[in-house]
C-alpha positions as CSV (number, residue, x, y, z in Angstrom):
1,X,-101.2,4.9,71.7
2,X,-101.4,8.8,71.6
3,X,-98.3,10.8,70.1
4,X,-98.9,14.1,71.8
5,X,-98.3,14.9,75.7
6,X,-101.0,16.4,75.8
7,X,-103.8,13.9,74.9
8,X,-102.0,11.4,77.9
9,X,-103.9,14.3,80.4
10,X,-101.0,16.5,81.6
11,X,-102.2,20.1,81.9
12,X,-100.8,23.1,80.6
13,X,-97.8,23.7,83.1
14,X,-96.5,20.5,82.1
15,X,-97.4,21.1,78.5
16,X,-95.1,23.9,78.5
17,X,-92.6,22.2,80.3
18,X,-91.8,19.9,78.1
19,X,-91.8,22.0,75.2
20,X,-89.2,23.9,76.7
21,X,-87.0,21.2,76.8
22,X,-87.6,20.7,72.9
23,X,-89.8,17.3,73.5
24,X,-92.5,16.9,71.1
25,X,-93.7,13.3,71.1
26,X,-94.1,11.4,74.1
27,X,-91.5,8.0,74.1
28,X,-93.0,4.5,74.3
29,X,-92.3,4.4,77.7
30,X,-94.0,7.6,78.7
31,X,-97.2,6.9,76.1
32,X,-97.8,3.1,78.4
33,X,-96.6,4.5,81.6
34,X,-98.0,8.4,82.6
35,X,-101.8,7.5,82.1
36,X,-100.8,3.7,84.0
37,X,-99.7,6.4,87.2
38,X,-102.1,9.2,86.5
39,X,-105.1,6.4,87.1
40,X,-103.1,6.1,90.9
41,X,-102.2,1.5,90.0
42,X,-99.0,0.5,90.9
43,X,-96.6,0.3,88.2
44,X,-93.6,-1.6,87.2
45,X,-91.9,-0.6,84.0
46,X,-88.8,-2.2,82.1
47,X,-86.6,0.4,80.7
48,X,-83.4,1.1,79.8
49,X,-81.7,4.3,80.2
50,X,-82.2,6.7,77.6
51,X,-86.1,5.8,76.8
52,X,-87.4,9.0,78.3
53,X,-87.8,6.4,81.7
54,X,-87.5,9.4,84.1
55,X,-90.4,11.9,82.4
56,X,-92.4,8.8,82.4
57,X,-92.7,9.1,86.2
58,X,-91.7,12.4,86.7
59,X,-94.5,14.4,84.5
60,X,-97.4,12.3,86.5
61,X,-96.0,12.7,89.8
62,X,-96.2,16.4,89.6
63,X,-99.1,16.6,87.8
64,X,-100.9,14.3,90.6
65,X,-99.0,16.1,93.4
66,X,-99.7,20.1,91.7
67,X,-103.8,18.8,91.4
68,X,-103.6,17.6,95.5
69,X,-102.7,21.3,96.1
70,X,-101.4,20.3,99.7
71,X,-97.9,21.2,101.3
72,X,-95.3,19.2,102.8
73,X,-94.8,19.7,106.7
74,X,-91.6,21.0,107.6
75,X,-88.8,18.0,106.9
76,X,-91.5,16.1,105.6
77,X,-92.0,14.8,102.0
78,X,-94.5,13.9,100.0
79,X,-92.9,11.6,96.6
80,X,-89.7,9.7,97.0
81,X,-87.2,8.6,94.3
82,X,-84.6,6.1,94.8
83,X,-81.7,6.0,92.5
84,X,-78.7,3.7,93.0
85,X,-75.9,6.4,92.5
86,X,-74.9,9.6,93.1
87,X,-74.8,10.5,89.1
88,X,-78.4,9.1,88.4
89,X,-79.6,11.0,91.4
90,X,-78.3,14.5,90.1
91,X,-79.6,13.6,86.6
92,X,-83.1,12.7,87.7
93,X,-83.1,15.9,89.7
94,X,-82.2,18.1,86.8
95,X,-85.1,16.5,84.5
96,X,-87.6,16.3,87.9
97,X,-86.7,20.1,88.3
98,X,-86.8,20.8,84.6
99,X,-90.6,19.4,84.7
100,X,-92.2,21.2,87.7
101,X,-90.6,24.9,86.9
102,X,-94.3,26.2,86.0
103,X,-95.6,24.8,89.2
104,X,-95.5,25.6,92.9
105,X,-93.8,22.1,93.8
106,X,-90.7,22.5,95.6
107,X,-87.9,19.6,95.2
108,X,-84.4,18.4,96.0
109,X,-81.5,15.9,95.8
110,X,-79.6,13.8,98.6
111,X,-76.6,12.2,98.0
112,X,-73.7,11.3,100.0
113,X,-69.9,12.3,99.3
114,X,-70.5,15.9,100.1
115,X,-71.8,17.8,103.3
116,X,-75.0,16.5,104.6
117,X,-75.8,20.2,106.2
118,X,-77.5,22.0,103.1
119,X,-79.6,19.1,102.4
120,X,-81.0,19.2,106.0
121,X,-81.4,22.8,105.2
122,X,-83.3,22.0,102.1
123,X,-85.6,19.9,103.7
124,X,-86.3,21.9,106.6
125,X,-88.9,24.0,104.7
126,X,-90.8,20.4,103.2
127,X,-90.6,19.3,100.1
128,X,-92.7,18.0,97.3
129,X,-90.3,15.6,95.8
130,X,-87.2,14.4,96.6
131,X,-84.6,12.6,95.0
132,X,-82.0,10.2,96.7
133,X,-79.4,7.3,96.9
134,X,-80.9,4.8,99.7
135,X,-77.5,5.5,102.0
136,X,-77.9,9.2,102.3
137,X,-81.7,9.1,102.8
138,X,-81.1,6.8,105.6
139,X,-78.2,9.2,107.3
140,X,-80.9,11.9,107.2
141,X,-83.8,10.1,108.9
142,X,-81.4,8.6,111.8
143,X,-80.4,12.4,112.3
144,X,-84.5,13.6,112.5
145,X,-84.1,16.0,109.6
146,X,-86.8,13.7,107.1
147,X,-90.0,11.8,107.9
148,X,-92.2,10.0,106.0
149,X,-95.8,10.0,107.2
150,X,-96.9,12.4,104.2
151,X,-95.0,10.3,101.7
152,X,-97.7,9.2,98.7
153,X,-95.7,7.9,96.2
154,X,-92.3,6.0,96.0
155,X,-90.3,5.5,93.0
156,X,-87.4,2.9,92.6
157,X,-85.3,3.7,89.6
158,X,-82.9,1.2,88.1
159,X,-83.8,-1.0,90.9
160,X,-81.9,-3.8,89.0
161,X,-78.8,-2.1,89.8
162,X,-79.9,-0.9,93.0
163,X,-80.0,-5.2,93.8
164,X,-76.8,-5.0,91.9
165,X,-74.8,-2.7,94.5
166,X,-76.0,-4.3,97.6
167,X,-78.8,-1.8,98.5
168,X,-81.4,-4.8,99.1
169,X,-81.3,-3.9,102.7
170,X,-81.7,-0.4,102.9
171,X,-84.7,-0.6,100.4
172,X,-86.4,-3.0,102.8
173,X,-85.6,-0.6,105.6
174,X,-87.2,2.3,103.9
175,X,-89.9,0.7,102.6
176,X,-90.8,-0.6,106.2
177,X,-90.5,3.5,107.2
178,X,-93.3,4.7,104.7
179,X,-97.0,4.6,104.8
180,X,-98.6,1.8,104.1
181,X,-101.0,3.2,101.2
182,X,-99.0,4.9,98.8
183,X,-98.2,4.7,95.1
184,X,-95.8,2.6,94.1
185,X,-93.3,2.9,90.5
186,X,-90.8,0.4,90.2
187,X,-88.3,0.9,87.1
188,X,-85.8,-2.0,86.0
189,X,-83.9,-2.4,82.8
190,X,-85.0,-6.0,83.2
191,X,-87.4,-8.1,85.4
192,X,-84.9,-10.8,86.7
193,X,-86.2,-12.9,89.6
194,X,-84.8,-11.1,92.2
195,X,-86.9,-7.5,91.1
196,X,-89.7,-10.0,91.0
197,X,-89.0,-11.2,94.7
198,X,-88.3,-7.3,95.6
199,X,-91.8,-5.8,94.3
200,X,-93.9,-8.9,95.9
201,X,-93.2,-6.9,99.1
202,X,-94.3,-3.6,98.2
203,X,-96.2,-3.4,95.1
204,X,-99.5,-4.7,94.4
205,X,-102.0,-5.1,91.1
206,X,-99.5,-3.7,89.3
207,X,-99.6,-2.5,85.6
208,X,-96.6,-4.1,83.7
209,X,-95.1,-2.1,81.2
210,X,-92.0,-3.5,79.3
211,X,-90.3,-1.7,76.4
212,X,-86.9,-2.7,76.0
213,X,-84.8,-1.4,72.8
214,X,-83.4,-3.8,70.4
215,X,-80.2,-5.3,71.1
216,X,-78.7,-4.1,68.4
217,X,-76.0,-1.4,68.4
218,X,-76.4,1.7,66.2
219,X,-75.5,1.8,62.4
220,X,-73.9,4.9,63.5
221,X,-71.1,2.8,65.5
222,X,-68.3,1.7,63.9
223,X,-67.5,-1.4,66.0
224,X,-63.9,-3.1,65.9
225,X,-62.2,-5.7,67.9
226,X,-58.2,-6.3,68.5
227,X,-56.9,-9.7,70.0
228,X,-54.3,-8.8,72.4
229,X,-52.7,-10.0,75.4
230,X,-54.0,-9.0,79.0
231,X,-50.3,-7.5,79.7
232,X,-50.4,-5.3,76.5
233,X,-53.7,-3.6,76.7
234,X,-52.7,-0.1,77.9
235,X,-49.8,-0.1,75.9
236,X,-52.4,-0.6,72.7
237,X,-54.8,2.3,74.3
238,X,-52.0,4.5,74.5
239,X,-51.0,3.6,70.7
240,X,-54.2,3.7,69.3
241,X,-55.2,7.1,71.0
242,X,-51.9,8.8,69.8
243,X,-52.1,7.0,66.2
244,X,-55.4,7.9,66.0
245,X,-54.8,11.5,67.3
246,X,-58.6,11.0,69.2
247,X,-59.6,13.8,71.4
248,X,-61.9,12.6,73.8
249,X,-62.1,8.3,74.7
250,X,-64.3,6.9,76.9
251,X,-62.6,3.5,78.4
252,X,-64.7,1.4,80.0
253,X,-63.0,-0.9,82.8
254,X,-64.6,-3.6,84.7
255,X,-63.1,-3.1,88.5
256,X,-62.9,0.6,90.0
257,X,-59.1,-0.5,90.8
258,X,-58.6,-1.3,87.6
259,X,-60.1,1.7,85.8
260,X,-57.6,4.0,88.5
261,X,-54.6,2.1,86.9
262,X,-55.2,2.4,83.5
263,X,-55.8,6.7,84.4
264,X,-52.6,6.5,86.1
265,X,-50.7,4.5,83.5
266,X,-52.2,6.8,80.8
267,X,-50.8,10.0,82.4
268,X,-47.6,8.4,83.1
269,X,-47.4,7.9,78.9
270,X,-48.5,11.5,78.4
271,X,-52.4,11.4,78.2
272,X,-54.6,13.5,80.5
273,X,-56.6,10.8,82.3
274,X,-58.9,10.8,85.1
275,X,-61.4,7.6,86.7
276,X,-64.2,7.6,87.7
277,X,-66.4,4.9,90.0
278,X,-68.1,4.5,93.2
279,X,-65.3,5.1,95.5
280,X,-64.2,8.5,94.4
281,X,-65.8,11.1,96.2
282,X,-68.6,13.0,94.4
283,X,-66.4,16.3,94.0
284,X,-63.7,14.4,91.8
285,X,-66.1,12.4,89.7
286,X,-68.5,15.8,89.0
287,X,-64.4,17.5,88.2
288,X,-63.3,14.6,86.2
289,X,-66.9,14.3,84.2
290,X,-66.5,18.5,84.0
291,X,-63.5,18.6,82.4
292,X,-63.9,15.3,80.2
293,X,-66.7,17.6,78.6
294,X,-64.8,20.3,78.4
295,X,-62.0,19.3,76.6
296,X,-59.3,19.2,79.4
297,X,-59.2,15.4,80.0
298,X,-58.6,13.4,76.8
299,X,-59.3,10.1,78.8
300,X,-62.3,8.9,81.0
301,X,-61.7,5.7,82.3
302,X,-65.5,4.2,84.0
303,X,-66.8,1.0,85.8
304,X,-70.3,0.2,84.1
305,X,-72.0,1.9,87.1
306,X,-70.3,5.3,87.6
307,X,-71.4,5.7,83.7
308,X,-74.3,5.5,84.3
309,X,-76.1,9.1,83.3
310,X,-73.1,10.1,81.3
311,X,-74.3,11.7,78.5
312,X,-72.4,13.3,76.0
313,X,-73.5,14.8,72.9
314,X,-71.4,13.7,70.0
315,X,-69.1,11.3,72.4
316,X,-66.6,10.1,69.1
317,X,-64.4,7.0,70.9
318,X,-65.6,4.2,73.1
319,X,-62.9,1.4,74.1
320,X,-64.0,-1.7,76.3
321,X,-60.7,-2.2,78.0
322,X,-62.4,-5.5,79.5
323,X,-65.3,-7.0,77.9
324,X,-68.5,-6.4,79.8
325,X,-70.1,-10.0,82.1
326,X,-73.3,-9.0,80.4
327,X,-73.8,-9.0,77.1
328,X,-76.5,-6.3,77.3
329,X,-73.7,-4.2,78.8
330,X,-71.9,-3.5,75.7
331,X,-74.7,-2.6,73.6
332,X,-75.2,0.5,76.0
333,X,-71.9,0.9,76.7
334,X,-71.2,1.5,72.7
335,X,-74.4,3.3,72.3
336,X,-72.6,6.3,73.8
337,X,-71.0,7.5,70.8
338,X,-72.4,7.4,67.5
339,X,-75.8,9.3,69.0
340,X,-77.6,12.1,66.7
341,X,-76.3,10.9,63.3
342,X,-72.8,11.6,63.8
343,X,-70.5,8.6,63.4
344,X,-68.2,6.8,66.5
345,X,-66.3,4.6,67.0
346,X,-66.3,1.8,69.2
347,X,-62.7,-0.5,69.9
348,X,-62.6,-4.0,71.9
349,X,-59.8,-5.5,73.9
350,X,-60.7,-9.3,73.6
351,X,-57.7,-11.3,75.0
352,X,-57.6,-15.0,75.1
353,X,-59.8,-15.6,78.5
354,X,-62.1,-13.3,76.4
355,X,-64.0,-16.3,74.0
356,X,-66.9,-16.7,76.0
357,X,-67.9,-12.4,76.5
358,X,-67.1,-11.9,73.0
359,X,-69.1,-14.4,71.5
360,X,-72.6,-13.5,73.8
361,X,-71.7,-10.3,72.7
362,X,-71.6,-11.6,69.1
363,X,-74.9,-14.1,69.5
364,X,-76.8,-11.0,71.3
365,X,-75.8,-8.8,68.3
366,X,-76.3,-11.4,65.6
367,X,-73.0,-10.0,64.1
368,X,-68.9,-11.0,63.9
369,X,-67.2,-7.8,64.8
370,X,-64.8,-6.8,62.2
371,X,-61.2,-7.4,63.6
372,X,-58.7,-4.2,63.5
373,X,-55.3,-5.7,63.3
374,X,-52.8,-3.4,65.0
375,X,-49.0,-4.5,63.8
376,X,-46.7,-5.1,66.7
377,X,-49.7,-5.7,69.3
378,X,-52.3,-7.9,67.9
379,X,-52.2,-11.4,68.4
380,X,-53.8,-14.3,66.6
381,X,-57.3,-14.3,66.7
382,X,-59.4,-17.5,68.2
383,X,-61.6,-19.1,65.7
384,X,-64.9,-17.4,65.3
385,X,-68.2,-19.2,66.9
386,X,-71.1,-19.4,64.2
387,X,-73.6,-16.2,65.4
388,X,-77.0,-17.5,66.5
389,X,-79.6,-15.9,64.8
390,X,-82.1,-14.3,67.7
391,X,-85.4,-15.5,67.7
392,X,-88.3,-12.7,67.1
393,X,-90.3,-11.9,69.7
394,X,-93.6,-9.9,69.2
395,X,-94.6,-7.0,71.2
396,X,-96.1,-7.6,74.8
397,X,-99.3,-5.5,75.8
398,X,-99.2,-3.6,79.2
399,X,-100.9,-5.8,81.5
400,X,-102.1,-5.7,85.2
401,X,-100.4,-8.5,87.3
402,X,-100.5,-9.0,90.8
403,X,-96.9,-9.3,91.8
């Protein structure tokens, strides 16, 4: 393991790169996977967002693609990213972008829910690398304004959630479109069967990289549950934001209809509240995410999906309005607040359908989560499940599989 950027083989332009963007020490993830891409295998990776997942394919790309010294023909591409949603897309853009800015690479984002037009413009010139959600990058080859015969390396990001949203299809379809020899990067948060299935078609004597955090939630987080009936859980939000006087909450909802009512039920008691997920158009959820920074919405209310690259420094309040279907879910979903030594706060609703989530949550943890009784809306709590202690499992070595 090296702990400088340097010593993994990027050259200067990169160097300085990265130091502008205050990085000093390459992450696990980027110390296994640049010199894995740099040596031109295959690679799959298992990452979570918030590892440093995107430089790890990002700063070799470029510095592969800036050594070829070619140029992309006009609407013609040379690296492709996948990303499952419009938010991820912009975010992997910014840091791709961020990366290159001491180079000659060109690159540029596609996403649907705004005007196709200046992305055909875009690519009209060529471009290095682009970033895009499988649907868009579809629309723009059936309409002639991308090909793919100079594509050399493809890059599937999140694909777990790509699987998860029903993009299997399209994914087959594009692959089918590219060159046969290429480069191939697959990123997951996990390797379920189904990934497995997915990179047997495409990817071959790969290098297997898997560092996945803990799952443990921050000491930072100060984690709470409250037993409360299904028909009482806005009026508790509402109460415990205006007791609590908080600023700025982060509600996480399980169903995009869902997360609209609880916005709309929210304003209705006097809260600024906006939702966010996959069927609001890109303009309201960049508007809604905007002004949720900035102070002008006190409540965001997300699916697990549209949340997906929101980062907010300093983020005080998370509440899990509905208990995530995977465990692994809430550690990330808490991990949003409590982030560069400043203390959150992170609020359940558990009601009685609840006792199965909460304790996987609890088992996956290795911790009871301390009850906050609220008078007037709690109700009694179910017993509590004994907390299985998780067994150790030592470190796994990058290896090359076949897959």
């Amino acid at each position: 393991m090296t702990d400088t950027f340097a010593a993994l083989g990027l050259s200067k332009p990169l160097l300085d790169a990265v130091k502008d963007q205050g990085y000093t020490t390459p992450s696990p993830i980027q110390q296994q996977a640049i010199g894995a891409v740099l040596s031109g295998k295959d690679v799959m990776a298992a990452a979570q967002t918030g590892t440093g997942k995107t430089g790890a394919f990002a700063l070799p790309i470029i510095e592969m693609l800036s050594k070829a010294n070619q140029r992309p023909k006009s609407n013609h591409i040379r690296a492709l990213i996948l990303t499952p949603t419009r938010e991820l897309a912009a975010q992997v853009w910014d840091s791709v972008s961020a990366c290159h800015k001491y180079t000659q690479l060109h690159s540029t984002v596609a996403f649907g829910g705004v005007s196709i037009n200046p992305q055909m413009k875009h690519l009209r010139k060529g471009c290095d690398i682009l970033v895009a959600t499988p649907g868009r990058l579809l629309d723009l080859y059936s309409q002639n304004a991308l090909k793919f015969e100079q594509v050399e390396m493809l890059v599937l990001d999140e694909a777990d959630r790509m699987l998860d949203m029903g993009f299997i299809h399209d994914i087959k379809r594009i692959i089918k479109l590219l060159p046969k020899k290429r480069q191939n990067l697959l990123f997951s948060a996990t390797f379920s069967d189904d990934i497995r299935a997915l990179s047997k078609q495409f990817i071959h004597q790969a290098v297997e990289i898997s560092v996945t955090p803990k799952n443990t939630a921050a000491t930072t987080v100060e984690q709470a549950i409250v037993h409360v009936e299904k028909s009482s859980k806005t009026a508790l939000l509402a109460k415990l934001i205006k007791d609590n006087d908080w600023q700025q909450v982060l509600v996480f909802s399980r169903t995009k209809h869902g997360a609209n009512r609880i916005a709309k039920q929210l304003t209705a008691k006097g809260l600024t509240a906006s939702a966010i997920h996959g069927n609001k158009s890109q303009g309201a959820r960049t508007k809604a995410l905007a002004d949720f920074k900035q102070g002008k919405l006190r409540v965001l209310v997300a699916t697990d999906i549209a949340a997906r690259g929101i980062d907010i420094d300093l983020l005080p309040n998370v509440i899990n309005y509905d208990l995530p279907h995977v465990p692994e879910d809430y550690v990330h979903r808490i991990g949003r607040t409590g982030r560069a030594g400043a203390t959150g706060h992170a609020v359940s609703f558990v009601t009685p359908d609840d006792s199965k989530q909460l304790k996987a949550i609890q088992n996956l943890i290795a911790q009871h989560i301390n009850v906050l009784e609220v008078p007037g809306m709690s109700i009694k709590p179910m017993a509590n499940a004994p907390i299985k202690a998780p067994k150790p499992k030592r470190p796994k070595k990058p290896k090359t599989t076949t897959a």
